[in-house]
Amino acid sequence: MRISKFLFLISILLLPISPSSSTKSAESEAIQGLLTRLEAKRSPPAVQESAAKAVLRRLLPTHVSSFQFKIVSKDICGGRSCFRISNYKNSSKNEPEIVIEGDTAVEIASGLHWYLKYWCDAHVSWDKTGGIQVASIPKPGFLPLVSDDGVKIQRPVPWNYYQNVVTSSYSYVWWDWERWEKEIDWMALQGINLPLAFTGQETIWQRVFSDFNITIQDLNDFFGGPAFLAWARMGNLHGWGGPLSKNWLDQQLVLQKQILSRMVEFGMTPVLPSFSGNVPGTLKDIFPSANITRLGEWNTINGDTRWCCTFLLDPSDPLFIEIGEAFIKRQIKEYGDVTDIYNCDTFNENSPPTSDPSYISSLGAAVFKAMSKADKDAVWLMQKRNDLPDVQGWLFYSDSSFWKPPQMKALLHSVPFGKMIVLDLFAEVKPIWKTSLEFYGTPYIWCMLHNFGGNIEMYGILDAIASGPVDARISANSTMARIEQNPVVYELMSEMAFRSNKVQVQEWLKRYSQRRYGKAVHKVDAAWEILHGTIYNCTDGIADHNTDFIVKFPDWDPSMQMLIAPKRRRFTPNRGRRFIFSETSSPLPQAHLWYSTQDVVKALKLFLDAGGDMAGSLTYRYDLVDLTRQVLSKLANQVYLDAIIAFRDKDAKTLSSKSRKFQQLIKDIDKLLAADDNFLLGTWLESAKKLALNPSELKQYEWNARTQVTMWFDNTKSNQSKLHDYANKFWSGLLEGYYLPRASTYFSHLVKSLKENESFKMEDWRKEWISISNKWQENNQLYPVKAQGDALAISKALYEKYFG
């Protein structure tokens, strides 16, 4: 079983065209009505202009007087959202130079970003991926002018959606307001106007459930710990990593109010949670006649009821609507009337009890009724995770044995048109809109599902991102998950919200490279050309790309053949830098590899050769460290397999040699990662501890932080968690402090097995390693939070050592 694992999601709304022009008109009218209602909830123009100005002040304080911002009507863009960039008419000194207009502060911020990108060659990225590059921006008074007619960029679709339900645990869990403020600025600059806002909902639930006679003590067994809240919210687990303290609940509610206030100032439409049916077990005692079912175990080792087997209140039960209505009303009371769009996850990794379309339709209607009784204008945003049944585009792909056309239609048509929006969640790889008649006329959102489990891996499908949203929008039948990694993917995806035509990726990458590093360097351009055709051309449709053996060590007995040898794809390069697939079988575990490693080593050499021109660039340093890590981790995969083959051949000398090399690679990669602030375990741990207000919270938060990135879930003395390494990270400190002892322990057991001519004692290895892991998770050892060493020098030395 897979787990809800994507960490980052950024998407674009698409509206299906129905065969009938009258139906098409009704669809357009319904969506337009929704947009009009949401516009009425926006902050006044003066507030939005101030919000946009504040972004400029934080981003570019030296140029605050160089820009003039103004909120205007959508009429200037034919009734659609847009931004307009023009020259300031008065040429006197100390006056603004550039005027940016838009119908919301998000459009203005997007216009600012567009101008800085395409007229000043500046670059805006997350701090953890190198930060901003503004050295290329001219001084105030010398900003480049646009054409006399100005520049007008219109959104081809109304919304740019952002985040995923598990992002809150994999990325945001330890964020304070200072970090959130930066993120919301980034959202505005990228044009995101429909973000999820899930922080602090446990406090709302605590207040709602108290009205149903459920005590705070009862909820100690219901909520998960801080790093596992996403899965507790979805009914996968309960109690794991908890309980939540009053301090946590109070802090998160205050933080959510700050987040929502800022989003609304920008003119964004937050997406708030709604009731899915996940309830505390004690509710069954209070309402014995309620239709409450205990679900099966979810990825536990042995079905331990301390944290498995949650309780689901059936949507057909009248209590479901009562609780759902109370939750929405409580949110409105706490936050104000800030949105009409609500997210709900129903049947999370469980199929409905029957495939009868009438039953499925009644369930959908009940879920929506719980929303609409509290908010008559409510819209159900159907989003869930990637691989098991639920109300989202992925559900129809992944569980096709259940979700046939009648069941799909029953669910999608269970609410009035315009009251439901579906996420085509994996559209850059598996677009469901093409095979479902555009979700049977239901508006949908083209989504990029990029990162899984918060892992660190260079990966993407740039060509699909550059064309997929446009293909969907102009189709004959259509008008249309961890952050802080792979910045090229997210910049292109965000930009597609403002592109009506397909992007020529190779040309776009040249401009991207120049912006990101502050200058054009031929060798770097050549490197990006290679990366475009290799790392960022993953077209095999395999989702589990974060499987490098250093961070996801195979837990198996290498002396035994697999009962069923998995089919793997072997890549054969051709002259066009694309790859032809042929099936092959292997009795060995295989890390996902979709490109020629030799080509990527060449790209690394080009990056290194350009180091003299860009050694001072933080963005260059981040990309260099990430690319070097990528290359060395793939090398380590082969070294691991060589060691296993030597073990099977009873070649003790080669086994020792290869195992030493594998462990040395771990040490070398750790040293490399230590040279950049953005690859440090210490940062993650310290951000968790920073939120603690007493020793008990300090211990709990650090355990949550350590456990999520390692064992993840429960284990026994001789069985690792089924989800171990799911949220693996290439972080300095984690490699040498956790992954290295594991590899050392494993290989020592292999060597002992050969030396004593005995079979590999799998249980002995597991017991020893699990004991080490448990102690590490409970530990409080400090790890650095500042980089040490020269990343360029270290990368050069490692290249010479392994490829020179």
PDB file of C-alpha atoms in Angstrom, residues 11 34 63 109 118 144 149 185 188 206 232 326 380 401 450 478 492 496 510 526 630 734 751 785:
ATOM      1  CA  SER A  11      -2.412  23.799 -10.638  1.00  0.00           C
ATOM      2  CA  LEU A  34     -18.811  31.959  -8.330  1.00  0.00           C
ATOM      3  CA  HIS A  63      13.303  50.443  -5.391  1.00  0.00           C
ATOM      4  CA  ALA A 109       2.723  41.238  -7.612  1.00  0.00           C
ATOM      5  CA  TYR A 118      11.871  39.716 -18.396  1.00  0.00           C
ATOM      6  CA  PRO A 144      14.474  49.620 -18.446  1.00  0.00           C
ATOM      7  CA  ASP A 149       1.914  50.809 -25.547  1.00  0.00           C
ATOM      8  CA  ASP A 185       4.939  36.793  -0.776  1.00  0.00           C
ATOM      9  CA  ALA A 188       1.705  36.407  -4.798  1.00  0.00           C
ATOM     10  CA  GLN A 206     -11.648  20.956  19.593  1.00  0.00           C
ATOM     11  CA  ALA A 232      -4.719  12.197  11.372  1.00  0.00           C
ATOM     12  CA  ALA A 326     -21.004  23.244  12.902  1.00  0.00           C
ATOM     13  CA  TRP A 380     -16.573  21.540  -2.953  1.00  0.00           C
ATOM     14  CA  SER A 401     -11.747  -1.300 -11.134  1.00  0.00           C
ATOM     15  CA  HIS A 450       5.739  16.686  -8.414  1.00  0.00           C
ATOM     16  CA  SER A 478     -12.121  21.457 -23.484  1.00  0.00           C
ATOM     17  CA  LEU A 492       7.758  27.133 -15.239  1.00  0.00           C
ATOM     18  CA  MET A 496       1.901  28.706 -17.260  1.00  0.00           C
ATOM     19  CA  LYS A 510      18.404  29.843 -21.498  1.00  0.00           C
ATOM     20  CA  ALA A 526      24.932  23.570 -22.323  1.00  0.00           C
ATOM     21  CA  GLN A 630      22.267  13.582  -7.694  1.00  0.00           C
ATOM     22  CA  LEU A 734      21.126  12.665   8.525  1.00  0.00           C
ATOM     23  CA  VAL A 751      30.471  -9.915   5.789  1.00  0.00           C
ATOM     24  CA  VAL A 785      22.627  24.990  11.280  1.00  0.00           C
TER      25      VAL A 785
END
